[in-house]
Every structure is written in C-alpha cells, then in structure tokens.
Coordinates of C-alpha atoms in Angstrom, one line a residue:
Chain A
M1 CA 20.1 -37.3 5.9
S2 CA 19.6 -34.0 4.4
L3 CA 21.4 -32.9 1.1
S4 CA 24.2 -30.2 1.0
D5 CA 23.5 -27.0 -0.9
P6 CA 25.8 -28.2 -3.8
E7 CA 23.8 -31.3 -4.0
L8 CA 20.5 -29.5 -3.9
I9 CA 21.8 -27.0 -6.5
A10 CA 22.5 -29.9 -8.9
K11 CA 19.3 -31.4 -8.6
A12 CA 17.4 -28.0 -9.0
K13 CA 19.5 -27.2 -12.0
A14 CA 18.3 -30.7 -13.5
G15 CA 14.5 -29.5 -13.0
D16 CA 14.1 -30.7 -9.4
K17 CA 11.7 -27.9 -8.0
Q18 CA 11.6 -29.7 -4.7
A19 CA 15.1 -29.2 -4.6
F20 CA 14.9 -25.7 -5.2
T21 CA 12.2 -25.4 -2.3
E22 CA 14.4 -26.8 0.1
L23 CA 17.2 -24.5 -0.7
F24 CA 14.5 -21.7 -0.5
D25 CA 13.4 -23.0 3.0
R26 CA 17.0 -23.3 4.1
H27 CA 18.0 -19.7 3.3
R28 CA 14.8 -17.5 3.0
N29 CA 14.7 -16.3 6.6
K30 CA 18.4 -15.2 6.2
I31 CA 17.7 -13.2 3.2
L32 CA 14.5 -11.9 4.7
S33 CA 16.6 -10.8 7.9
Y34 CA 19.2 -9.2 5.8
L35 CA 16.8 -7.3 3.5
Y36 CA 14.9 -6.1 6.4
A37 CA 17.8 -4.8 8.2
Y38 CA 18.9 -3.3 4.7
I39 CA 15.7 -1.6 4.0
G40 CA 13.9 -1.3 7.5
D41 CA 10.4 -2.1 5.7
Y42 CA 9.3 -5.5 6.7
Q43 CA 6.7 -5.9 4.0
M44 CA 8.9 -4.8 1.3
A45 CA 11.8 -7.1 2.5
E46 CA 9.2 -9.9 2.4
D47 CA 8.5 -9.1 -1.2
L48 CA 12.1 -8.7 -2.2
T49 CA 12.9 -11.8 -0.5
V50 CA 10.4 -13.5 -3.0
E51 CA 11.9 -11.7 -5.6
T52 CA 15.4 -12.8 -4.9
F53 CA 14.5 -16.4 -4.9
F54 CA 12.7 -16.1 -8.1
D55 CA 15.5 -14.4 -9.6
A56 CA 17.7 -17.0 -8.3
Y57 CA 15.6 -19.8 -9.8
K58 CA 15.4 -18.1 -13.2
S59 CA 19.3 -17.7 -13.1
L60 CA 20.1 -21.0 -11.7
P61 CA 21.3 -22.5 -15.1
R62 CA 24.0 -19.9 -15.2
Y63 CA 24.9 -20.3 -11.6
E64 CA 28.7 -21.2 -11.3
E65 CA 30.0 -22.6 -7.9
R66 CA 32.7 -20.0 -7.2
G67 CA 31.5 -18.9 -3.7
T68 CA 28.8 -20.5 -1.5
F69 CA 25.3 -20.3 -2.6
S70 CA 24.3 -18.1 0.2
A71 CA 26.9 -15.4 -1.1
W72 CA 25.2 -15.6 -4.3
L73 CA 21.7 -14.9 -2.9
Y74 CA 23.1 -12.0 -0.8
K75 CA 24.5 -10.4 -4.0
I76 CA 21.1 -10.8 -5.6
A77 CA 19.2 -9.5 -2.5
R78 CA 21.6 -6.5 -2.5
D79 CA 20.9 -5.6 -5.9
Y80 CA 17.2 -5.6 -5.2
A81 CA 17.7 -3.6 -2.0
K82 CA 19.7 -0.9 -4.0
K83 CA 17.0 -1.0 -6.6
E84 CA 14.4 -0.4 -3.7
F85 CA 16.5 2.8 -2.6
R86 CA 16.9 4.1 -6.0
R87 CA 13.0 3.9 -6.1
R88 CA 12.6 5.6 -2.9
D89 CA 15.0 8.4 -4.0
R90 CA 12.7 9.0 -7.3
H91 CA 9.6 8.8 -5.5
K92 CA 8.7 11.6 -2.8
E93 CA 8.2 9.6 0.5
V94 CA 6.1 11.0 3.3
S95 CA 6.8 8.7 6.3
M96 CA 5.5 8.8 9.7
E97 CA 8.9 7.8 10.6
A98 CA 10.7 10.3 8.8
P99 CA 11.5 13.7 10.7
I100 CA 10.1 16.8 9.4
A101 CA 12.7 18.7 7.6
D102 CA 11.5 22.4 8.5
D103 CA 10.6 21.4 12.0
T104 CA 13.2 22.3 14.7
D105 CA 12.6 19.3 16.6
D106 CA 13.5 16.1 15.0
L107 CA 10.7 14.2 16.5
S108 CA 8.7 11.9 14.1
L109 CA 5.5 9.9 14.6
G110 CA 7.7 6.6 14.9
D111 CA 9.3 8.3 17.8
V112 CA 5.9 9.1 19.4
L113 CA 5.1 5.4 19.4
T114 CA 8.5 4.2 20.8
D115 CA 9.1 7.0 23.5
D116 CA 6.9 6.4 26.7
K117 CA 7.9 9.9 28.0
A118 CA 5.9 11.3 25.1
R119 CA 2.7 9.7 26.0
P120 CA 0.3 11.5 28.2
D121 CA -0.8 8.3 30.1
F122 CA 2.3 6.2 30.7
E123 CA 2.1 2.6 30.3
A124 CA 5.3 0.4 30.1
R125 CA 5.8 -1.0 26.5
K126 CA 7.2 -4.4 25.9
D127 CA 10.6 -4.8 24.9
E128 CA 11.3 -4.4 21.3
F129 CA 14.9 -4.5 21.1
K130 CA 15.2 -6.8 18.2
E131 CA 13.0 -4.4 16.1
V132 CA 15.3 -1.6 17.2
I133 CA 18.4 -3.3 16.2
Y134 CA 16.9 -4.1 12.7
K135 CA 15.7 -0.4 12.2
T136 CA 19.1 1.0 13.5
L137 CA 21.0 -1.3 10.9
S138 CA 18.8 -0.1 8.3
K139 CA 19.7 3.6 9.1
L140 CA 23.4 3.1 8.9
E141 CA 25.3 4.4 5.9
K142 CA 25.2 1.8 3.1
K143 CA 28.9 0.7 3.2
Y144 CA 28.8 0.3 7.0
K145 CA 25.5 -1.6 6.9
D146 CA 26.9 -3.9 4.2
V147 CA 29.9 -5.1 6.5
L148 CA 27.9 -5.5 9.6
L149 CA 25.1 -7.3 7.8
L150 CA 27.4 -9.7 5.8
C151 CA 30.1 -10.4 8.5
D152 CA 28.3 -9.9 11.9
V153 CA 24.7 -10.9 11.2
D154 CA 25.4 -13.6 8.5
G155 CA 28.8 -14.6 9.7
L156 CA 30.5 -14.4 6.4
G157 CA 34.4 -14.1 6.7
Y158 CA 36.2 -11.1 5.3
V159 CA 37.3 -12.7 2.1
E160 CA 33.5 -13.7 1.3
A161 CA 32.3 -10.4 1.9
A162 CA 34.9 -8.5 0.0
K163 CA 34.0 -10.8 -3.0
I164 CA 30.3 -9.8 -2.6
L165 CA 31.0 -6.2 -2.0
K166 CA 33.9 -6.1 -4.7
S167 CA 36.4 -4.8 -2.3
N168 CA 39.4 -6.2 -0.4
P169 CA 39.4 -8.1 2.9
I170 CA 41.6 -5.5 4.6
T171 CA 39.1 -2.6 3.8
I172 CA 36.3 -4.7 4.9
G173 CA 38.1 -5.5 8.0
T174 CA 38.7 -1.8 8.8
R175 CA 35.2 -0.8 7.9
L176 CA 33.7 -3.4 10.2
R177 CA 35.5 -2.0 13.1
R178 CA 34.1 1.6 12.4
A179 CA 30.6 0.2 11.5
R180 CA 30.5 -1.4 14.9
K181 CA 31.5 1.6 16.9
M182 CA 29.1 3.6 14.9
F183 CA 26.0 1.2 15.5
Y184 CA 26.9 0.9 19.3
N185 CA 27.0 4.7 19.8
I186 CA 23.7 5.1 17.9
L187 CA 21.9 2.7 20.1
K188 CA 23.8 4.2 23.3
K189 CA 22.6 7.6 22.1
H190 CA 19.0 6.3 22.2
G191 CA 19.4 4.9 25.7
Y192 CA 20.1 1.3 24.9
E193 CA 22.9 -0.6 26.8
F194 CA 23.7 -4.1 26.1
Chain B
M1 CA 41.0 -0.1 31.6
N2 CA 42.4 2.0 28.7
S3 CA 40.5 3.2 25.6
H4 CA 42.1 0.3 23.5
D5 CA 40.3 -2.0 25.7
D6 CA 37.0 -0.2 25.6
E7 CA 37.3 -0.1 22.0
E8 CA 37.6 -4.1 22.1
I9 CA 34.7 -4.4 24.3
V10 CA 32.2 -2.4 22.0
Q11 CA 33.6 -4.6 19.1
G12 CA 32.9 -7.7 21.0
K13 CA 29.7 -6.5 22.3
V14 CA 28.2 -5.6 18.8
K15 CA 29.6 -8.7 17.0
K16 CA 27.8 -10.8 19.8
L17 CA 24.6 -8.9 19.6
L18 CA 24.5 -9.0 15.8
N19 CA 25.7 -12.6 15.9
D20 CA 22.6 -13.6 18.1
L21 CA 20.0 -11.4 16.3
P22 CA 17.0 -13.4 16.0
E23 CA 16.1 -14.1 12.2
C24 CA 12.9 -13.0 10.9
N25 CA 10.3 -15.5 9.7
L26 CA 9.1 -15.3 5.9
S27 CA 5.2 -15.8 6.2
E28 CA 3.8 -18.9 4.9
E29 CA 1.9 -16.8 2.4
K30 CA 5.0 -15.6 0.9
R31 CA 6.6 -18.9 0.7
R32 CA 3.4 -20.4 -1.3
E33 CA 3.8 -17.2 -3.7
L34 CA 7.2 -18.2 -4.4
I35 CA 6.5 -21.7 -4.9
A36 CA 3.4 -21.1 -7.1
R37 CA 5.8 -18.8 -9.3
I38 CA 8.4 -21.5 -9.6
Y39 CA 5.9 -24.0 -10.7
E40 CA 4.3 -21.4 -13.1
V41 CA 7.6 -20.7 -14.9
S42 CA 8.4 -24.3 -15.0
D43 CA 5.2 -25.0 -16.6
E44 CA 6.0 -22.3 -19.2
R45 CA 9.5 -23.7 -19.9
K46 CA 7.4 -27.2 -20.5
H47 CA 5.2 -25.4 -23.1
I48 CA 8.2 -24.5 -25.3
T49 CA 9.6 -27.8 -25.4
P50 CA 9.8 -28.8 -29.2
F51 CA 7.8 -31.8 -30.5
T52 CA 6.6 -33.2 -33.6
P53 CA 2.9 -33.3 -33.4
G54 CA 0.8 -36.0 -35.0
I55 CA -2.1 -35.2 -37.1
K56 CA -4.8 -35.3 -34.4
V57 CA -2.6 -33.0 -32.2
R58 CA -2.2 -30.6 -35.1
V59 CA -6.0 -30.5 -35.7
F60 CA -6.7 -30.2 -32.0
S61 CA -4.2 -27.6 -31.5
S62 CA -5.5 -25.7 -34.6
V63 CA -8.9 -25.8 -33.0
A64 CA -7.5 -24.4 -29.7
V65 CA -5.7 -21.7 -31.4
L66 CA -8.9 -20.8 -33.1
V67 CA -10.9 -20.8 -29.8
V68 CA -8.1 -18.7 -28.0
F69 CA -8.3 -16.2 -30.9
V70 CA -11.9 -15.9 -30.7
M71 CA -11.8 -15.5 -27.0
A72 CA -9.0 -12.9 -27.3
F73 CA -11.0 -11.0 -30.0
T74 CA -14.2 -10.9 -27.8
Y75 CA -12.2 -10.0 -24.7
L76 CA -10.2 -7.1 -26.6
F77 CA -13.2 -5.6 -28.3
S78 CA -15.6 -6.2 -25.1
P79 CA -16.9 -2.9 -23.7
L80 CA -15.4 -1.6 -20.4
Y81 CA -17.7 -0.9 -17.8
P82 CA -16.7 1.3 -14.8
V83 CA -16.5 -0.4 -11.3
I84 CA -18.7 1.0 -8.5
T85 CA -16.4 1.6 -5.4
N86 CA -16.2 3.9 -2.1
V87 CA -19.7 3.8 -1.6
K88 CA -20.8 5.7 1.2
G89 CA -24.3 6.3 2.7
T90 CA -27.3 5.8 0.6
V91 CA -26.5 5.1 -3.0
K92 CA -28.8 3.3 -5.5
I93 CA -28.3 1.8 -8.8
Y94 CA -31.0 1.5 -11.6
R95 CA -30.4 -1.6 -13.7
A96 CA -31.7 -0.6 -17.1
S97 CA -31.8 -4.5 -18.3
K98 CA -33.9 -5.5 -15.4
N99 CA -35.8 -2.2 -15.0
E100 CA -35.0 -2.0 -11.2
W101 CA -33.4 0.0 -8.5
V102 CA -31.1 -1.7 -6.2
F103 CA -28.9 -0.4 -3.5
A104 CA -25.2 0.0 -4.3
E105 CA -22.6 -1.8 -2.5
N106 CA -18.8 -1.8 -2.0
S107 CA -18.8 -5.3 -3.8
G108 CA -17.0 -4.2 -7.1
T109 CA -20.1 -4.3 -9.1
R110 CA -20.1 -2.5 -12.4
L111 CA -22.4 0.0 -13.9
G112 CA -23.7 -1.1 -17.1
K113 CA -24.7 0.8 -20.4
N114 CA -27.8 3.0 -19.5
D115 CA -27.6 2.3 -16.0
I116 CA -28.0 5.0 -13.4
L117 CA -26.1 5.6 -10.4
K118 CA -28.1 7.8 -7.7
T119 CA -26.6 9.1 -4.6
F120 CA -28.9 10.5 -1.9
D121 CA -28.2 13.3 0.7
D122 CA -25.9 11.2 2.7
G123 CA -24.3 9.2 -0.3
Q124 CA -21.1 9.2 -2.4
A125 CA -19.7 6.9 -4.8
D126 CA -16.9 6.5 -7.1
L127 CA -17.0 4.9 -10.8
I128 CA -13.5 3.8 -11.9
I129 CA -12.1 2.3 -15.0
P130 CA -8.5 1.7 -13.9
K131 CA -5.9 3.7 -15.8
V132 CA -8.7 5.3 -17.7
Y133 CA -10.8 7.5 -15.2
H134 CA -11.8 7.9 -11.8
I135 CA -15.2 9.9 -11.2
R136 CA -16.4 10.7 -7.7
L137 CA -20.2 11.3 -7.7
K138 CA -21.0 13.6 -4.9
K139 CA -24.2 13.7 -2.7
D140 CA -27.8 14.3 -4.3
S141 CA -26.6 13.4 -7.6
E142 CA -27.7 11.4 -10.7
I143 CA -25.6 9.9 -13.4
R144 CA -26.4 7.6 -16.5
L145 CA -23.7 5.7 -18.5
A146 CA -24.4 6.7 -21.9
K147 CA -21.3 5.6 -23.8
S148 CA -19.1 2.8 -22.6
I149 CA -15.6 2.2 -24.2
S150 CA -13.9 -0.9 -25.4
R151 CA -10.7 -2.2 -24.3
T152 CA -8.8 -1.5 -27.4
I153 CA -10.7 0.6 -30.0
S154 CA -10.1 4.5 -29.3
Q155 CA -13.7 5.8 -28.9
D156 CA -15.4 8.2 -26.5
S157 CA -16.9 7.5 -23.2
G158 CA -19.6 9.5 -21.9
Y159 CA -22.2 10.0 -19.1
V160 CA -25.4 12.1 -18.8
L161 CA -25.4 14.0 -15.3
E162 CA -29.1 14.5 -14.6
K163 CA -28.3 16.6 -11.4
G164 CA -25.8 17.0 -8.7
K165 CA -22.3 17.2 -8.8
L166 CA -19.2 15.1 -10.0
L167 CA -15.4 15.3 -9.8
A168 CA -13.5 13.5 -12.6
Y169 CA -9.9 12.6 -13.2
Y170 CA -9.4 11.6 -16.7
N171 CA -5.8 10.1 -17.3
K172 CA -4.1 11.9 -20.0
Y173 CA -1.7 8.9 -20.6
R174 CA -4.4 6.4 -21.0
R175 CA -4.0 4.1 -23.9
I176 CA -7.8 3.8 -24.8
G177 CA -10.6 6.1 -25.1
K178 CA -10.5 9.6 -26.6
E179 CA -12.7 12.0 -24.8
L180 CA -14.8 11.8 -21.5
E181 CA -17.9 13.6 -22.2
I182 CA -20.1 14.7 -19.3
V183 CA -23.5 15.9 -20.7
T184 CA -25.9 17.9 -18.4
P185 CA -29.6 19.5 -19.5
Q186 CA -27.6 22.7 -19.8
A187 CA -24.1 21.9 -21.0
I188 CA -21.7 19.4 -22.8
A189 CA -18.1 19.1 -21.0
T190 CA -15.6 17.4 -23.0
A191 CA -12.2 16.5 -21.3
L192 CA -9.0 15.0 -23.0
G193 CA -7.0 14.1 -19.9
T194 CA -7.5 16.6 -17.1
D195 CA -9.0 17.0 -13.5
F196 CA -12.3 18.8 -13.5
M197 CA -15.6 19.2 -11.8
V198 CA -19.1 19.5 -13.2
A199 CA -22.1 20.6 -11.1
S200 CA -25.5 20.6 -12.6
T201 CA -28.2 22.6 -10.6
P202 CA -31.6 21.9 -11.9
V203 CA -33.4 24.4 -9.7
L204 CA -31.3 27.2 -11.2
N205 CA -31.2 25.7 -14.8
Q206 CA -27.3 25.9 -14.8
T207 CA -24.2 23.9 -15.0
T208 CA -20.8 25.0 -13.6
I209 CA -17.8 23.5 -14.9
G210 CA -14.2 24.1 -12.9
V211 CA -11.0 22.9 -14.1
L212 CA -7.9 21.9 -12.1
D213 CA -5.8 20.7 -14.7
G214 CA -5.7 20.5 -18.5
V215 CA -8.5 21.7 -20.7
V216 CA -12.2 21.1 -21.0
K217 CA -14.2 21.9 -24.1
V218 CA -17.7 23.2 -22.9
N219 CA -20.6 23.6 -25.1
S220 CA -24.1 24.7 -24.4
S221 CA -26.8 21.9 -24.8
L222 CA -28.9 23.7 -27.2
P223 CA -32.0 22.4 -28.9
S224 CA -31.9 21.8 -32.6
G225 CA -32.9 24.8 -34.7
S226 CA -32.0 27.2 -31.8
A227 CA -32.1 30.8 -33.1
I228 CA -29.1 31.6 -30.8
Q229 CA -26.2 33.2 -32.8
V230 CA -23.2 33.6 -30.3
P231 CA -20.5 31.2 -30.1
T232 CA -21.6 28.3 -28.1
E233 CA -18.3 26.6 -27.2
V234 CA -15.6 27.9 -24.8
M235 CA -12.3 26.3 -23.8
V236 CA -11.9 26.0 -20.0
R237 CA -8.4 25.9 -18.8
A238 CA -6.7 25.1 -15.5
G239 CA -7.8 27.3 -12.7
E240 CA -10.9 28.5 -14.4
R241 CA -14.8 28.0 -14.4
T242 CA -17.5 28.6 -16.4
T243 CA -21.4 28.5 -15.9
V244 CA -23.9 27.5 -18.5
H245 CA -27.6 28.6 -18.2
K246 CA -30.1 26.5 -20.2
G247 CA -30.4 27.8 -23.6
D248 CA -27.6 30.2 -23.3
A249 CA -24.1 30.1 -24.5
P250 CA -21.4 29.4 -21.8
D251 CA -20.2 32.3 -19.8
K252 CA -16.6 33.5 -20.5
P253 CA -14.3 31.5 -18.3
T254 CA -13.2 33.3 -14.9
P255 CA -10.8 32.3 -12.3
L256 CA -12.0 29.5 -9.9
L257 CA -13.4 30.9 -6.6
E258 CA -11.4 30.2 -3.4
D259 CA -14.1 28.0 -2.0
E260 CA -14.4 26.0 -5.2
L261 CA -10.9 25.4 -5.3
L262 CA -11.1 24.0 -1.7
N263 CA -14.1 21.9 -2.9
M264 CA -12.2 20.4 -5.5
E265 CA -9.0 19.7 -3.6
E266 CA -10.0 16.1 -3.2
L267 CA -9.4 15.7 -7.1
Y268 CA -5.7 15.6 -6.5
N269 CA -6.1 12.4 -4.6
I270 CA -8.7 11.0 -7.2
G271 CA -6.4 9.1 -9.6
T272 CA -3.2 9.1 -7.6
R273 CA -2.4 6.3 -5.8
P274 CA -0.6 6.9 -2.4
Q275 CA 0.8 3.6 -1.0
V276 CA 0.0 3.3 2.6
A277 CA 1.7 0.4 4.6
L278 CA 1.5 -0.6 8.3
L279 CA 4.9 -2.0 9.3
I280 CA 3.6 -5.1 10.9
S281 CA 4.4 -8.6 10.3
T282 CA 2.0 -11.2 8.7
G283 CA 2.3 -13.6 11.6
P284 CA -0.1 -14.2 14.5
T285 CA 1.7 -11.4 16.6
R286 CA 0.8 -8.5 14.1
T287 CA -2.3 -7.4 16.2
R288 CA -0.1 -7.0 19.5
E289 CA 2.5 -5.2 17.2
L290 CA -0.1 -2.9 15.8
L291 CA -1.3 -2.1 19.5
S292 CA 2.0 -1.7 20.8
G293 CA 3.0 0.8 18.1
T294 CA 3.6 0.4 14.5
P295 CA 5.0 2.9 12.2
L296 CA 3.0 3.9 9.1
Y297 CA 4.7 4.5 5.7
I298 CA 3.0 6.5 3.1
S299 CA 4.3 7.4 -0.2
S300 CA 3.0 8.8 -3.2
E301 CA 4.4 9.4 -6.8
K302 CA 2.7 12.8 -6.8
S303 CA 3.0 15.2 -4.1
G304 CA -0.5 16.4 -3.5
V305 CA -3.0 17.5 -1.0
F306 CA -2.9 13.8 0.7
T307 CA 0.7 14.1 1.3
E308 CA 0.4 17.6 2.7
K309 CA -2.0 16.8 4.9
I310 CA -0.1 13.9 6.3
R311 CA 2.7 16.4 6.8
T312 CA 0.5 18.6 8.7
T313 CA -0.9 15.9 10.8
I314 CA 2.8 14.9 11.5
K315 CA 3.5 18.4 12.8
S316 CA 0.5 18.2 15.0
F317 CA 1.7 15.1 16.7
N318 CA 5.2 16.4 17.2
Q319 CA 3.5 19.6 18.8
A320 CA 1.5 17.0 21.0
I321 CA 4.8 15.5 22.1
R322 CA 6.6 18.7 22.9
E323 CA 3.8 20.0 25.1
K324 CA 2.9 16.5 26.3
S325 CA -0.8 17.2 25.6
K326 CA -3.5 14.4 25.3
E327 CA -5.8 17.0 23.6
K328 CA -3.1 17.9 20.9
H329 CA -2.7 14.2 20.3
L330 CA -6.3 13.7 19.8
E331 CA -6.2 16.8 17.5
G332 CA -3.7 14.9 15.4
V333 CA -5.9 11.8 15.4
K334 CA -8.9 13.7 14.5
Q335 CA -6.8 15.1 11.5
L336 CA -6.0 11.7 10.3
E337 CA -9.7 10.8 10.3
E338 CA -10.6 13.6 8.3
I339 CA -8.1 12.4 5.6
I340 CA -10.3 9.2 5.5
N341 CA -13.7 11.0 5.6
N342 CA -12.7 13.4 2.8
N343 CA -10.5 11.1 0.7
P344 CA -12.0 7.7 1.1
N345 CA -10.1 5.1 -0.9
P346 CA -10.2 1.6 -0.3
K347 CA -6.5 1.1 -1.1
Y348 CA -5.4 2.7 2.2
D349 CA -8.5 3.4 4.4
V350 CA -8.3 0.2 6.4
Q351 CA -4.6 0.6 7.1
L352 CA -5.3 4.2 8.3
M353 CA -8.2 3.1 10.3
L354 CA -6.2 0.4 12.1
F355 CA -3.2 3.0 12.7
I356 CA -6.0 5.3 14.2
G357 CA -7.4 2.7 16.4
A358 CA -4.1 1.9 17.7
Y359 CA -3.3 5.5 18.2
Y360 CA -6.6 5.7 20.5
E361 CA -5.5 2.7 22.3
Y362 CA -2.1 4.5 22.8
L363 CA -3.9 7.4 24.2
D364 CA -5.8 4.9 26.4
D365 CA -9.1 6.0 25.0
H366 CA -10.1 2.4 24.7
V367 CA -13.9 3.1 23.5
M368 CA -12.8 5.1 20.6
A369 CA -10.3 2.4 19.7
I370 CA -13.0 0.0 19.6
T371 CA -15.2 2.3 17.8
T372 CA -12.5 2.9 15.1
F373 CA -11.9 -1.0 14.6
E374 CA -15.3 -1.7 14.4
R375 CA -15.9 0.9 11.5
A376 CA -13.0 -0.8 9.6
I377 CA -14.9 -4.0 10.1
H378 CA -18.1 -2.5 9.1
D379 CA -16.8 -0.5 6.1
Y380 CA -14.4 -2.8 4.6
P381 CA -15.6 -6.5 5.6
Q382 CA -14.0 -7.9 2.6
S383 CA -10.5 -6.5 3.5
S384 CA -8.1 -9.3 4.7
L385 CA -6.8 -6.7 7.4
V386 CA -10.1 -6.5 9.4
S387 CA -9.3 -9.7 11.3
I388 CA -6.7 -7.6 12.9
A389 CA -9.3 -5.1 13.9
Q390 CA -11.5 -7.9 15.5
C391 CA -8.7 -9.3 17.5
A392 CA -7.6 -5.9 18.8
I393 CA -11.2 -5.4 19.9
G394 CA -11.1 -8.8 21.8
I395 CA -7.5 -7.7 23.3
I396 CA -8.8 -4.3 24.4
Y397 CA -11.8 -5.9 26.1
E398 CA -9.9 -8.7 27.7
E399 CA -6.8 -6.7 29.0
K400 CA -7.9 -3.3 29.3
L401 CA -11.6 -3.1 29.8
K402 CA -11.9 -6.5 31.6
D403 CA -15.3 -7.0 29.9
F404 CA -14.6 -10.8 29.4
D405 CA -18.0 -11.5 27.9
K406 CA -17.4 -8.9 25.2
A407 CA -13.8 -10.3 24.7
K408 CA -15.1 -13.9 24.2
E409 CA -17.9 -12.7 21.6
A410 CA -14.8 -10.7 19.9
Y411 CA -12.6 -13.7 19.7
Q412 CA -15.5 -16.0 18.7
K413 CA -16.1 -13.9 15.9
I414 CA -12.5 -14.4 14.6
L415 CA -12.9 -18.1 14.9
S416 CA -16.2 -17.9 12.9
N417 CA -15.5 -15.3 10.4
Y418 CA -11.7 -15.3 9.7
S419 CA -10.9 -18.8 10.9
N420 CA -8.1 -18.9 8.3
S421 CA -6.5 -15.5 9.6
P422 CA -3.3 -15.3 11.5
E423 CA -5.4 -14.0 14.4
A424 CA -7.3 -17.3 14.9
E425 CA -4.4 -18.5 16.9
E426 CA -4.6 -15.4 19.3
A427 CA -8.3 -15.8 19.4
F428 CA -8.1 -19.4 20.4
A429 CA -5.6 -18.7 23.0
G430 CA -7.7 -15.7 24.3
L431 CA -10.9 -18.0 24.6
S432 CA -8.9 -20.8 26.3
Q433 CA -7.7 -18.4 28.8
L434 CA -11.2 -16.8 29.3
N435 CA -12.9 -20.2 29.7
K436 CA -10.6 -21.5 32.3

C-alpha cells in the first residue's frame, strides 16, 4: 500500500531520499502543468519544476504541516514563476509570439503557425486545443490566472487557495467567477467553442 | 434562458474544461536531473558530519588536502587556451608542438601557444575564451597565438595576425587578463575591453583598425632604431578607424565608413548570448510538434543587430500573412537563413535551422525542408537536437513525398545514430508501418 504524503514527508525529513523521490513523482506533473500554464513556456516550466522540488527538498527540515504538501509546493512554484516574470521584465525579449508593437496589425509568427487561413497552401492541422488552453491561461492577468490554476485546474478549495494567495475566500470566489468569464471570452474570440 | 443562466453555463463549462485539462508530463531527463541533485546535496550534507578522526585518517586527510591543494594550484595557474568553434568552410590548424597542419573541426579543440589558425577563401572560424574574449577570423586569414593567459593571474593575451581580417569582442568586465593585443606586420592594436576589427592587407602593406565600442590603442610596428620622429601611437575611439602603413605612424583616426560599419555589424552578436528556444516538448512527439508549428522564443540581454533582424523578419512574416503570399513567406524564411549565415553560433543555429525546416514544410516546400534538416545534421552532428531533424526527414518522406525507401533509410539512421533519443520511438513505429 502506498504511503500518504505526511508519511512520506516524515520519512524524507529523516533522510530517506527515496521517499522524497516518491513525493516528487506524485506531484511533479501537477507542478509542471501549473508552471506551464503560468508562464506559457514549456522548457522554462520544466526547469522551474526541477528548481521547485529542489528548493522543497532543501527546505524540508523547516516544513511545517499547516496545509497540504501540494499547497506548499504551489507556493514555491508560484514564487519561481514570479521571479521568471521579473527576469523577463528586466531583459528585452523578442518573441516570435509577441505582436509587433509598431505594426498596425497584431499578428505574430505564433499566429502564422496556428492560423490555417494565413497559410498559402491549406492543410488541416491537428487539434492542439490543450496547448491553446495552456497558452490562454498563461496570458491572463496574474490575479485571474492564480485563481483559475489553483481552484479549477488543481482543484483546491477557496480556503486553501486564499491561504496561498494571501487573500480571503470570498475574494477568491468572486475573482474566480470573473476569471472563468474572461477565459471563456478569450477562447470564444479566437473561435474556440466548447 | 436568461443571462444569469448563461453566466452559470459559462462558469460550469470553464470549470469542467479546466478540471479535465490533461496534465503535462515532466521528461525523464528532468526527473533524473532532480534526483541527481538531491543525491548530490545529500552527499554534501554527509561530508559535513562531524567525527573524530584517528591518526591514519588524519594522515590520509592531510595528504588528500595537499593533493587537492596542488591540483587546485596547478588548475588555477594553468594557461587558458581558446576554443576553436563555428568552423565554416576550409580551416586549418598548425600544431606547433607536432609541426603539422590539420583540418579544424567543430569539435571543441583548442589553439595552443604558437599554434596557427588559417582560414581559406571559403573559411571562417571563431576563437573563444568564455567570458574573456571572442574573436572571429574571417576568410583568407592567418593568426598565431603568441601569448596565452592563465585562469587567475592578470596578464596580457595576444595574437599575431599575419594576414586577413578579424573581429574581436573583448569583455570589459572580465576578471582575468589585462589587455588583448593584436600584432600585424604594420601595427600593434591593444584593446582594453571593446569591440573592434583589425584587417591586415600584406599586398598594400597596411593594417586597418576600426572600433565599435571602447578604445583601442594603436602603435606602429616600427623596426628598432627607426629614424621616424612622429608620434607612433594613436587612440582609436568608438566609431573611428585608422590605417597604418608599414614603417609609418598610424593615420589620424577618422570616422568609420558606412560599408565598414556594415561589415562590423556582426560584432554586436559576438559576445552577446541571445537565447533561442523552440517551444517543443522533450518527449517522442516533439518532431510532430515541430512540424505542426512551434513558436520560437528569442531573448537577448542586449538589444543589437540580432534582435533587430528578428524584428524585421517578423514584420516580413506579418506582411506575408496579410497578403497571403507564399513568396513573401519565403522572403521571411530567407531572412532567417541570412541570420544563421551571417551570425553563426552553435548556441542557437540548430534551433533556428529546425524552425526554418519546419517553416518550409509549412509552406509545403518539402525539398527545402529536407535540405535544411540535412544541413542541421551535417553542421552540428554533436547537437542533441539533430535527431529531431532526422526524424522530420523520415516523416516528410513517408507522409508527404511517399518515398518509402528514403523514409525507411531516414528512420533507420535514427535507430543507428540516435538510438537513445526520444525519436527512436517514432522511427521504430515508422519502420514497423513501412515494413508491413
């Protein structure tokens, strides 16, 4: 029978690396998905996932069981994602996905590759709805992205999400409703119905 | 249905969609990376566990400390030799210790003291000491490493440029080395943190020095006991040039000519490190992701010609989309190719080539797509990404050109040359399908 998170944490704290590896395997894809949706860059999300768990491993002796282990991981991951945004702000970025500021048309190379109408010789492309969702999430304003990721993608309750986001559950609930509406409208605007 | 109901439907739909959103899978490579780091840090923790050593242990540890000290001392004071990289066309190295000429390759070999690097009329190569300098030797040039630097002692580094042209980026924030000296038969150019160019033309018996950033001190290479009484040293500043004729004092610096400026543009890319990343996963589906359209992220800490060229290219693509013109698309692709040709850098060439190959495929130009992927494999055989290029070739032959023999050949190459790559799975599946 597999051990629970608290049991594995206790073993990992006692120096059992295998126990930590099991915790890592249990939560890594969730954290990766969270980071990917947060920053919209898969490779970077993978790197930050590793950093998140490495940080968690180093901080394990100081870990106190006030909330769930995954909530603690989300907190670390979110800090890394925020750092990444700050880094991007500092560095001048040119992205094939970024619209050209001084161009009247907002099209970008990312659009070229995802818009069949732009293609001179048409050929239907395979469905990449999953990627569209992740990309759309990553482009939302931070406060809305936060609640959607924690509550809808990762299934945390308002109270737990509020603890992570240092807010109160009522604000989280209101914000979540707005975020869903916003997300729906963006997808609809780009022709995605679901 | 009223608007409240609509609102509730939207809320429910988004919640369900996001609840059902498939998770991403962290690659095995990243998993191993984390586990290795955990074990590494655990080992470090073990090392600091206090214990009371016995006499044998004390003797042993003293010897070990001494050995480590000697090794560290040797390492710190050992000379640093530049790595030869970005080799294009015909380039040869003269190994002074062996008294022989060999062809230079992109295999990370170093240029030793008194070794000579020679480029022919189709050749070009870079000499790099990371964080210290980056020199690009242009075609028909010959350079000898005269003075190497050590890892820690502040000392000059220097080359003798027998003929031809070089572009140099010398890091002004470097921690080691004082000056970079380039000696030609006519002049001595000494840089202390700058971007500059030196061109020595033996036929005209002259050397031209142009500076884009910082200051370069230029002296004439006068024979000892020379009777010349004019000042033999000038300071060439950013945006200036000087010419030195053999036996004469350097000319008074004048502004760089427009074509000289254009020729030196690539200096902006030497030493800067644009990060280029193809947004594909690390799993077996990455080739198909590439072929179905993958964004490319390019960032640079320093805005320069590279990022400007990328901006221009994106504008071309936008125009192509507006006009729905295949020709315009191709123009954009050509601009991307120019970026590689004019600013070769193994840090990002492979990603750009994969992107270009995929773009040709997007434009249904299968032959050019294959040619581009083949070029990536040929130019960067050591890159971990070329298995993607090989797999893309297989897929195009199989699914677009219906040349099943060529497809089999391409897949077979993956199993032979990149058997541990994620593409091995696709190749195996492809071969099984084709052998049915």
